[in-house]
Short mmCIF file of C-alpha atoms and ligand atoms in Angstrom, two decimals:
data_model
loop_
_atom_site.label_atom_id
_atom_site.label_comp_id
_atom_site.label_asym_id
_atom_site.label_seq_id
_atom_site.Cartn_x
_atom_site.Cartn_y
_atom_site.Cartn_z
CA MET A 120 10.09 -11.92 -36.81
CA GLU A 121 8.97 -8.32 -36.13
CA PRO A 122 10.18 -6.51 -33.01
CA GLU A 123 6.83 -6.73 -31.16
CA GLU A 124 6.83 -10.53 -31.49
CA TYR A 125 10.45 -10.68 -30.36
CA CYS A 126 9.62 -8.50 -27.36
CA GLN A 127 6.93 -11.02 -26.44
CA LEU A 128 9.50 -13.83 -26.76
CA ILE A 129 11.96 -12.15 -24.38
CA SER A 130 9.32 -11.07 -21.86
CA SER A 131 10.29 -14.02 -19.62
CA SER A 132 13.61 -12.15 -19.19
CA THR A 133 11.79 -9.32 -17.35
CA PRO A 134 13.76 -8.89 -14.12
CA THR A 135 11.96 -9.43 -10.82
CA ARG A 136 11.35 -6.19 -8.95
CA THR A 137 11.57 -5.71 -5.20
CA ALA A 138 10.28 -2.69 -3.27
CA GLU A 139 11.71 -0.14 -0.87
CA THR A 140 10.30 2.69 1.27
CA ILE A 141 11.64 6.18 0.57
CA PRO A 142 10.83 9.78 1.56
CA ILE A 143 8.19 11.26 -0.75
CA ALA A 144 10.54 14.11 -1.71
CA SER A 145 12.74 11.51 -3.46
CA ALA A 146 9.83 9.70 -5.11
CA ILE A 147 9.63 11.75 -8.34
CA SER A 148 10.00 9.51 -11.43
CA ARG A 149 10.03 6.36 -9.28
CA ILE A 150 7.49 3.58 -9.87
CA ALA A 151 4.85 3.02 -7.20
CA ALA A 152 5.21 -0.49 -5.77
CA ASP A 153 1.73 -0.64 -4.25
CA ASP A 154 -1.64 1.04 -4.72
CA VAL A 155 -1.82 4.10 -2.46
CA ILE A 156 -5.23 4.12 -0.73
CA ALA A 157 -6.57 7.21 1.03
CA ASP A 158 -6.95 6.59 4.76
CA ALA A 159 -8.53 9.99 5.50
CA PRO A 160 -10.95 12.18 3.56
CA ILE A 161 -9.80 15.32 1.75
CA PRO A 162 -10.78 17.86 2.83
CA ALA A 163 -10.83 16.42 6.34
CA PHE A 164 -13.20 19.20 7.50
CA ALA A 165 -15.67 21.42 5.64
CA THR A 166 -13.87 24.44 4.22
CA SER A 167 -14.78 27.58 2.38
CA ALA A 168 -14.14 27.59 -1.37
CA MET A 169 -14.35 31.41 -1.48
CA ASP A 170 -13.32 34.50 0.43
CA GLY A 171 -16.65 35.79 1.75
CA PHE A 172 -19.23 35.36 4.49
CA ALA A 173 -20.63 32.17 5.97
CA PHE A 174 -24.35 32.47 6.73
CA ASP A 175 -26.49 30.09 8.68
CA GLU A 176 -29.92 29.29 7.31
CA SER A 177 -31.81 32.16 9.00
CA ALA A 178 -29.09 34.72 8.15
CA LEU A 179 -29.30 33.59 4.54
CA ASN A 180 -33.07 34.05 4.54
CA SER A 181 -32.66 37.60 5.90
CA ALA A 182 -29.85 38.43 3.47
CA GLN A 183 -31.97 37.28 0.52
CA THR A 184 -34.61 39.85 1.44
CA GLY A 185 -32.00 42.64 1.48
CA VAL A 186 -31.70 42.89 5.28
CA GLU A 187 -28.26 43.62 6.78
CA VAL A 188 -26.81 40.75 8.81
CA ALA A 189 -24.49 41.09 11.83
CA VAL A 190 -20.93 39.75 11.31
CA LEU A 191 -19.46 38.07 14.39
CA GLY A 192 -15.81 37.97 13.36
CA ASP A 193 -13.24 36.39 11.07
CA ILE A 194 -12.08 32.86 10.33
CA PRO A 195 -8.79 32.98 8.42
CA ALA A 196 -7.45 29.73 6.89
CA GLY A 197 -5.64 27.82 9.64
CA ALA A 198 -7.79 29.24 12.46
CA MET A 199 -10.33 27.39 14.58
CA PRO A 200 -13.88 28.20 13.44
CA VAL A 201 -16.02 30.75 15.27
CA ASP A 202 -19.57 29.54 15.90
CA ILE A 203 -22.33 31.40 14.07
CA ALA A 204 -24.93 32.67 16.50
CA PRO A 205 -28.35 32.04 14.93
CA GLY A 206 -29.17 34.65 12.27
CA THR A 207 -25.62 36.02 11.97
CA ALA A 208 -22.62 35.64 9.65
CA VAL A 209 -18.83 35.25 10.01
CA ARG A 210 -16.23 36.37 7.50
CA VAL A 211 -14.31 33.37 6.12
CA MET A 212 -11.27 33.03 3.89
CA THR A 213 -10.75 30.43 1.16
CA GLY A 214 -9.55 27.22 2.84
CA ALA A 215 -10.84 28.19 6.32
CA GLN A 216 -12.85 25.66 8.31
CA VAL A 217 -16.49 26.79 8.20
CA PRO A 218 -18.74 26.61 11.28
CA ALA A 219 -20.86 23.49 11.51
CA THR A 220 -24.09 25.49 11.09
CA ALA A 221 -22.94 27.37 7.99
CA GLU A 222 -25.48 26.97 5.18
CA VAL A 223 -23.60 28.76 2.37
CA VAL A 224 -20.61 31.02 1.80
CA VAL A 225 -21.43 34.21 -0.11
CA PRO A 226 -18.39 35.57 -2.01
CA VAL A 227 -17.28 39.02 -0.81
CA GLU A 228 -17.92 40.42 -4.32
CA LEU A 229 -21.66 39.83 -3.84
CA THR A 230 -21.76 41.92 -0.65
CA ASP A 231 -21.26 45.56 0.26
CA ALA A 232 -18.07 44.69 2.23
CA GLU A 233 -14.51 45.68 1.33
CA SER A 234 -12.37 42.64 0.55
CA THR A 235 -9.52 43.80 2.80
CA GLY A 236 -9.31 45.47 6.20
CA PRO A 237 -11.08 44.51 9.42
CA ALA A 238 -14.29 42.50 9.23
CA PRO A 239 -17.35 44.82 9.02
CA ASP A 240 -19.92 44.76 11.85
CA ARG A 241 -22.71 44.19 9.38
CA VAL A 242 -22.97 42.99 5.81
CA GLN A 243 -25.57 43.36 3.13
CA VAL A 244 -25.82 41.07 0.15
CA SER A 245 -26.27 42.88 -3.17
CA SER A 246 -27.84 40.17 -5.29
CA LEU A 247 -28.47 36.57 -4.47
CA SER A 248 -30.69 34.19 -6.37
CA LYS A 249 -33.46 32.51 -4.40
CA GLY A 250 -32.82 28.86 -5.06
CA LEU A 251 -29.29 28.54 -3.61
CA ARG A 252 -28.36 24.98 -2.73
CA ALA A 253 -27.24 24.24 0.82
CA GLY A 254 -23.45 23.96 0.84
CA TRP A 255 -22.94 26.56 -1.90
CA ASN A 256 -19.19 27.45 -1.90
CA ILE A 257 -18.52 24.99 0.92
CA ARG A 258 -16.14 22.11 0.17
CA ALA A 259 -17.70 19.18 2.00
CA VAL A 260 -15.66 16.55 3.87
CA GLY A 261 -14.31 14.05 1.31
CA GLU A 262 -15.40 16.14 -1.69
CA ASP A 263 -11.93 15.75 -3.21
CA THR A 264 -11.03 12.27 -1.93
CA LEU A 265 -12.96 9.70 0.09
CA ILE A 266 -11.46 7.14 2.47
CA GLY A 267 -10.65 4.07 0.36
CA ASP A 268 -10.06 5.94 -2.93
CA THR A 269 -7.01 4.67 -4.87
CA VAL A 270 -5.05 7.85 -5.49
CA ILE A 271 -1.91 6.28 -7.06
CA ARG A 272 -1.87 2.85 -8.69
CA ALA A 273 0.94 0.30 -8.41
CA GLY A 274 3.12 0.53 -11.53
CA GLU A 275 2.46 4.23 -12.16
CA THR A 276 5.44 6.54 -12.43
CA ILE A 277 5.20 9.08 -9.63
CA SER A 278 5.00 12.60 -11.07
CA SER A 279 5.28 15.89 -9.20
CA ALA A 280 1.46 15.81 -8.93
CA GLY A 281 1.87 12.36 -7.37
CA VAL A 282 4.36 13.69 -4.82
CA GLY A 283 1.87 16.48 -4.05
CA THR A 284 -0.97 13.94 -3.71
CA LEU A 285 1.09 11.89 -1.22
CA ALA A 286 1.92 15.05 0.74
CA MET A 287 -1.74 16.11 0.69
CA MET A 288 -2.56 12.83 2.45
CA GLY A 289 0.08 13.44 5.09
CA ARG A 290 2.40 10.69 3.85
CA GLU A 291 6.07 11.21 4.62
CA THR A 292 7.28 8.03 2.91
CA THR A 293 6.04 5.80 0.12
CA ARG A 294 6.77 2.33 -1.32
CA VAL A 295 8.46 2.30 -4.71
CA GLN A 296 10.15 -0.31 -6.86
CA ARG A 297 13.82 -0.69 -6.09
CA PRO A 298 15.83 0.44 -9.14
CA LEU A 299 17.18 -2.38 -11.29
CA THR A 300 20.93 -2.80 -11.54
CA ILE A 301 21.96 -3.51 -15.13
CA GLY A 302 25.32 -4.87 -16.22
CA LEU A 303 26.45 -3.32 -19.51
CA ILE A 304 29.26 -5.08 -21.38
CA VAL A 305 30.51 -3.61 -24.65
CA THR A 306 32.67 -5.93 -26.72
CA GLY A 307 35.30 -5.51 -29.41
CA ASP A 308 39.10 -5.37 -29.59
CA GLU A 309 38.78 -2.17 -31.63
CA LEU A 310 37.22 -0.08 -28.83
CA ARG A 311 39.05 2.56 -26.84
CA THR A 312 37.39 4.48 -24.03
CA ASP A 313 40.38 6.73 -23.41
CA SER A 314 40.58 9.10 -26.40
CA THR A 315 44.35 9.68 -25.94
CA THR A 316 45.03 6.04 -26.96
CA CYS A 317 42.49 5.99 -29.78
CA ALA A 318 44.73 5.99 -32.88
CA HIS A 319 44.11 3.80 -35.97
CA PRO A 320 42.91 1.01 -36.04
CA PHE A 321 40.99 1.71 -32.86
CA ILE A 322 37.66 3.58 -32.57
CA HIS A 323 35.99 5.56 -29.83
CA ASN A 324 33.71 3.50 -27.64
CA SER A 325 30.33 5.23 -28.06
CA ASN A 326 28.03 2.43 -26.89
CA LEU A 327 29.32 2.42 -23.32
CA PRO A 328 28.53 6.04 -22.38
CA MET A 329 25.41 6.05 -24.59
CA LEU A 330 23.77 2.98 -23.06
CA SER A 331 25.03 3.72 -19.57
CA SER A 332 23.28 7.09 -19.68
CA ALA A 333 20.18 5.49 -21.25
CA ILE A 334 20.07 2.99 -18.37
CA THR A 335 20.32 5.82 -15.84
CA ASN A 336 17.62 7.76 -17.68
CA ALA A 337 15.36 4.71 -17.49
CA GLY A 338 15.68 4.79 -13.69
CA ALA A 339 18.14 1.86 -13.41
CA ILE A 340 21.74 1.69 -12.19
CA PRO A 341 24.39 0.77 -14.76
CA VAL A 342 27.48 -1.33 -13.99
CA GLU A 343 29.89 -0.78 -16.89
CA ARG A 344 32.36 -3.29 -18.32
CA SER A 345 34.38 -3.43 -21.55
CA CYS A 346 35.62 -6.68 -23.04
CA GLY A 347 37.84 -7.57 -26.01
CA ASP A 348 37.15 -10.39 -28.43
CA ASP A 349 38.07 -13.20 -26.00
CA PRO A 350 35.04 -15.46 -25.22
CA GLU A 351 36.57 -16.76 -21.98
CA ALA A 352 37.15 -13.26 -20.69
CA LEU A 353 33.52 -12.41 -21.54
CA ALA A 354 32.18 -15.50 -19.73
CA HIS A 355 34.26 -14.48 -16.72
CA ILE A 356 32.83 -10.92 -16.70
CA ILE A 357 29.26 -12.24 -17.03
CA ASP A 358 29.78 -14.63 -14.07
CA GLU A 359 31.28 -11.85 -11.98
CA LEU A 360 28.40 -9.46 -12.79
CA GLY A 361 25.81 -12.21 -12.33
CA ASP A 362 26.10 -11.93 -8.55
CA CYS A 363 25.19 -8.25 -8.40
CA VAL A 364 22.91 -7.31 -11.32
CA ASP A 365 19.30 -7.97 -12.38
CA LEU A 366 19.95 -8.00 -16.15
CA ILE A 367 23.02 -7.99 -18.41
CA ILE A 368 23.13 -6.19 -21.76
CA THR A 369 25.97 -6.85 -24.20
CA THR A 370 26.74 -5.01 -27.43
CA GLY A 371 28.60 -6.31 -30.48
CA GLY A 372 29.95 -9.74 -31.38
CA ILE A 373 26.70 -11.36 -32.55
CA SER A 374 26.63 -11.32 -36.36
CA ALA A 375 28.41 -13.54 -38.89
CA GLY A 376 32.11 -12.70 -38.50
CA ALA A 377 34.98 -14.92 -37.42
CA PHE A 378 35.43 -13.18 -34.06
CA GLU A 379 31.90 -12.92 -32.67
CA VAL A 380 32.77 -12.97 -29.00
CA VAL A 381 29.25 -12.90 -27.56
CA ARG A 382 27.95 -15.60 -29.89
CA GLN A 383 31.03 -17.78 -29.24
CA ALA A 384 30.83 -17.43 -25.47
CA LEU A 385 27.10 -18.03 -25.10
CA SER A 386 25.41 -19.66 -28.07
CA GLY A 387 24.03 -23.14 -27.45
CA ASP A 388 23.90 -23.45 -23.67
CA HIS A 389 22.93 -19.91 -22.74
CA SER A 390 21.74 -17.65 -25.53
CA THR A 391 19.82 -17.71 -28.80
CA PHE A 392 20.75 -15.45 -31.70
CA LEU A 393 18.48 -14.39 -34.53
CA ARG A 394 17.85 -11.67 -37.10
CA LEU A 395 14.70 -9.58 -36.73
CA ALA A 396 12.79 -8.03 -39.61
CA MET A 397 13.82 -4.51 -38.61
CA ARG A 398 16.40 -2.02 -39.82
CA PRO A 399 18.71 -0.96 -38.28
CA GLY A 400 19.28 -3.30 -35.34
CA GLY A 401 18.29 -6.60 -37.03
CA PRO A 402 20.80 -8.92 -35.30
CA GLN A 403 19.66 -9.68 -31.73
CA GLY A 404 20.13 -12.29 -29.03
CA TYR A 405 18.70 -13.21 -25.65
CA GLY A 406 19.38 -15.82 -22.99
CA ARG A 407 20.17 -16.49 -19.38
CA ARG A 408 23.30 -17.42 -17.50
CA GLY A 409 22.46 -18.75 -14.06
CA ASP A 410 19.54 -16.66 -12.82
CA VAL A 411 20.48 -13.55 -14.77
CA PRO A 412 18.67 -12.68 -18.01
CA LEU A 413 20.86 -11.60 -20.94
CA LEU A 414 20.07 -9.28 -23.86
CA HIS A 415 22.50 -9.09 -26.76
CA PHE A 416 22.42 -5.99 -28.95
CA PRO A 417 24.26 -5.40 -32.21
CA GLY A 418 27.47 -3.37 -31.94
CA THR A 419 26.58 -0.70 -34.49
CA PRO A 420 25.82 2.41 -32.44
CA ALA A 421 22.43 3.10 -34.08
CA GLY A 422 21.49 -0.58 -33.73
CA ALA A 423 22.48 -0.58 -30.04
CA PHE A 424 20.56 2.66 -29.42
CA LEU A 425 17.36 1.36 -31.05
CA SER A 426 17.63 -2.05 -29.35
CA PHE A 427 17.78 -0.31 -25.99
CA HIS A 428 14.67 1.79 -26.64
CA LEU A 429 12.64 -1.07 -28.12
CA PHE A 430 13.69 -4.03 -25.97
CA ALA A 431 15.61 -3.03 -22.83
CA ARG A 432 13.06 -0.37 -21.92
CA SER A 433 10.21 -2.84 -22.45
CA LEU A 434 11.82 -5.14 -19.85
CA ILE A 435 12.74 -2.31 -17.47
CA GLU A 436 9.24 -0.83 -17.69
CA ALA A 437 7.65 -4.33 -17.73
CA SER A 438 5.55 -3.13 -20.67
CA PRO A 439 5.31 -4.94 -24.02
CA LEU A 440 6.57 -3.03 -27.04
CA ARG A 441 3.19 -3.49 -28.73
CA SER A 442 1.56 -1.24 -26.12
CA ARG A 443 4.37 1.33 -26.02
CA TRP A 444 3.95 2.74 -29.55
CA LYS A 445 1.94 5.96 -29.65
CA LYS A 446 0.06 7.42 -32.59
CA ALA A 447 1.12 10.64 -34.30
CA VAL A 448 0.31 12.48 -37.50
CA TYR A 449 3.13 12.35 -40.03
CA ALA A 450 4.24 15.54 -41.77
CA GLY A 451 6.70 14.06 -44.32
CA PRO A 452 8.92 13.66 -46.24
CA GLU A 453 7.81 10.35 -47.76
CA VAL A 454 9.57 7.29 -46.30
CA LEU A 455 9.63 4.23 -48.54
CA GLY A 456 8.99 0.89 -46.83
CA HIS A 457 11.53 -1.93 -47.10
CA ASP A 458 10.17 -5.27 -48.42
CA LYS A 459 11.72 -7.46 -45.76
CA ALA A 460 11.92 -5.32 -42.64
CA ILE A 461 10.23 -2.51 -40.79
CA SER A 462 12.31 0.67 -40.82
CA LEU A 463 13.13 2.69 -37.71
CA VAL A 464 13.61 6.33 -38.55
CA PRO A 465 14.30 9.37 -36.37
CA GLY A 466 11.42 11.84 -36.07
CA ARG A 467 10.94 15.29 -34.65
CA PHE A 468 7.75 17.16 -33.70
CA ASN A 469 7.25 20.34 -35.74
CA THR A 470 5.52 23.44 -34.44
CA ALA A 471 2.15 22.07 -35.64
CA GLY A 472 2.62 19.04 -33.39
CA GLU A 473 3.12 16.66 -36.33
CA VAL A 474 6.15 14.43 -36.83
CA GLU A 475 8.76 15.05 -39.50
CA SER A 476 11.37 12.45 -40.31
CA LEU A 477 15.08 12.89 -40.80
CA ASN A 478 15.00 10.02 -43.29
CA ARG A 479 18.42 8.60 -42.36
CA SER A 480 19.09 6.36 -39.40
CA ARG A 481 22.62 7.14 -38.27
CA LEU A 482 23.20 7.62 -34.57
CA ARG A 483 23.77 11.35 -35.13
CA ASP A 484 20.32 11.63 -36.75
CA PHE A 485 18.71 10.14 -33.65
CA SER A 486 20.55 12.60 -31.43
CA GLY A 487 18.16 15.41 -32.44
CA ALA A 488 15.08 13.18 -32.50
CA ASP A 489 12.03 13.28 -30.23
CA VAL A 490 10.73 9.91 -31.40
CA ILE A 491 11.57 6.73 -33.28
CA ILE A 492 9.18 6.30 -36.24
CA ARG A 493 8.04 2.79 -37.13
CA ALA A 494 7.71 2.60 -40.93
CA PRO A 495 5.92 -0.68 -41.76
CA ARG A 496 7.50 -3.18 -44.09
CA GLY A 497 6.19 -3.70 -47.57
CA SER A 498 6.10 -1.80 -50.80
CA GLY A 499 4.02 1.08 -49.36
CA SER A 500 5.40 4.23 -47.84
CA ILE A 501 4.44 6.73 -45.18
CA ARG A 502 3.39 10.16 -46.41
CA GLY A 503 2.31 13.49 -44.96
CA GLY A 504 -1.11 13.18 -43.27
CA ASP A 505 -0.71 9.45 -42.41
CA VAL A 506 -1.18 8.32 -38.82
CA ILE A 507 2.06 6.64 -37.77
CA ALA A 508 3.44 4.73 -34.76
CA VAL A 509 6.18 6.44 -32.74
CA LEU A 510 8.17 5.70 -29.61
CA ASP A 511 9.71 8.41 -27.43
CA CYS A 512 13.49 8.26 -27.24
N1 LIG B 723 28.25 -11.26 -43.13
C1 LIG B 723 27.42 -10.49 -42.42
N2 LIG B 723 27.93 -9.43 -41.80
C2 LIG B 723 27.11 -8.62 -41.09
C3 LIG B 723 25.75 -8.88 -41.01
C4 LIG B 723 25.26 -10.04 -41.66
O1 LIG B 723 24.07 -10.35 -41.63
N3 LIG B 723 26.13 -10.81 -42.34
N4 LIG B 723 24.92 -8.01 -40.33
C5 LIG B 723 25.37 -6.65 -40.21
C6 LIG B 723 24.54 -5.90 -39.32
S1 LIG B 723 23.03 -5.41 -39.90
C7 LIG B 723 24.97 -5.50 -38.10
S2 LIG B 723 23.96 -4.51 -37.12
C8 LIG B 723 26.25 -5.87 -37.58
C9 LIG B 723 26.13 -6.42 -36.15
O2 LIG B 723 27.37 -6.87 -35.79
P1 LIG B 723 27.78 -7.23 -34.32
O3 LIG B 723 26.63 -7.10 -33.42
O4 LIG B 723 28.47 -8.52 -34.37
O5 LIG B 723 28.73 -6.04 -33.92
P2 LIG B 723 30.28 -5.84 -34.19
O6 LIG B 723 30.64 -6.56 -35.45
O7 LIG B 723 30.99 -6.14 -32.98
O8 LIG B 723 30.29 -4.30 -34.45
C10 LIG B 723 29.58 -3.74 -35.50
C11 LIG B 723 30.10 -2.33 -35.77
O9 LIG B 723 29.87 -1.53 -34.63
C12 LIG B 723 31.09 -1.02 -34.09
N5 LIG B 723 31.01 -1.04 -32.65
C13 LIG B 723 30.85 -2.13 -31.88
N6 LIG B 723 30.83 -1.78 -30.58
C14 LIG B 723 30.98 -0.45 -30.53
C15 LIG B 723 31.04 0.48 -29.46
N7 LIG B 723 30.97 0.10 -28.20
N8 LIG B 723 31.20 1.80 -29.78
C16 LIG B 723 31.29 2.18 -31.07
N9 LIG B 723 31.23 1.34 -32.12
C17 LIG B 723 31.08 0.04 -31.85
C18 LIG B 723 32.13 -1.98 -34.59
O10 LIG B 723 33.41 -1.42 -34.59
C19 LIG B 723 31.61 -2.32 -35.96
O11 LIG B 723 31.92 -1.31 -36.88
O12 LIG B 723 26.86 -6.84 -38.35
C20 LIG B 723 26.83 -6.55 -39.76
N10 LIG B 723 27.63 -7.52 -40.45
O1 MOO B 724 20.96 -4.18 -38.16
MO1 MOO B 724 22.37 -3.40 -38.56
O2 MOO B 724 23.50 -2.37 -39.24
O3 MOO B 724 21.28 -2.64 -39.84
O4 MOO B 724 22.15 -2.32 -37.13
#
């Protein structure tokens, strides 16, 4: 089974999301829970798009014949508009509310006026074409956004432009998805988290800080646990976490050894274990204990890293793996396909915007990578100039 098909199989493990209301200043990188619909037009009143002079229709007619027009005053942005007496002009600044009778705004550069200093008493327009449309340089009510426009869609990640859009509409709070809480259990008697006790035959526990930070980076809240090779102890930790998390990820203990703690604790009643046609990260498992979905990743650090980016992120983002791959142009070197499995290889964008591969798939090779390259299975290979599938990581 290829990873996309497996992702489809585990999609029923996608945790249920609830929503919360938060201040817009905290909404960056959060996922919009609802469509945001404009309840007022933007701009809410007609404004000038230029620094210049607002003319009513008869003043414009005079100005187009070269006649000087009287200027009745100034409307800076943020000031109430001054009415235009028939046949006269007012000086307006970009963003200022224009008088209701304004026909056009003529930019200051097209007049004989200085751009700074007090407003002149009179203004003459140097050159103005005849067929000006009414509303020239005036931003009409709703020109940017109309009442009822969907400005942010449910499921979109709110960017800084999104925060600005919410602020532009006068929103102080917004509804976002509540972050998921994810239990992370790394397994293995050989693991030591405290480096002072990590003498032979123990090893440093890399999966715990790696996946905990990956969970945080994906916008979720990690709850960390470590477990030895005792299946009963693991079942106990899963039950304890089950009350307070939306998803549990385990690493290690799922392949073919004599002390496969995850497999022993869960296979049969709770979880299914299988080998995917992908390298690294082939051994995988999924299941449910009570209401809580379970994902089981291999213990090898590169396998755990890739499993997180392919599968955990698909569930967190509620987006199938098939639609998460992006296209890129490959720059080389040649990567040979494996007959039985797709290969996952670290890739980095070069200065030409194409992807180069590092050709080995150790965890340290992924640490400098921008993307995970998907090299298809089979006897072919990927070469410079090919269009390839990549996943950000
Ligand atoms: N007879 C077979 N043996 C193995 C097979 C197989 O098909 N037949 N598959 C191999 C592949 S591929 C993988 S991947 C691993 C997966 O094994 P597990 O998921 O059971 O993981 P462990 O055996 O517990 O650990 C594997 C490896 O990773 C180290 N490890 C585990 N957790 C951590 C951690 N938190 N931090 C750092 N390193 C960790 C562990 O010490 C092992 O070296 O199975 C192969 N074997
Ligand atoms: O599937 Mo494993 O060692 O290739 O991660």
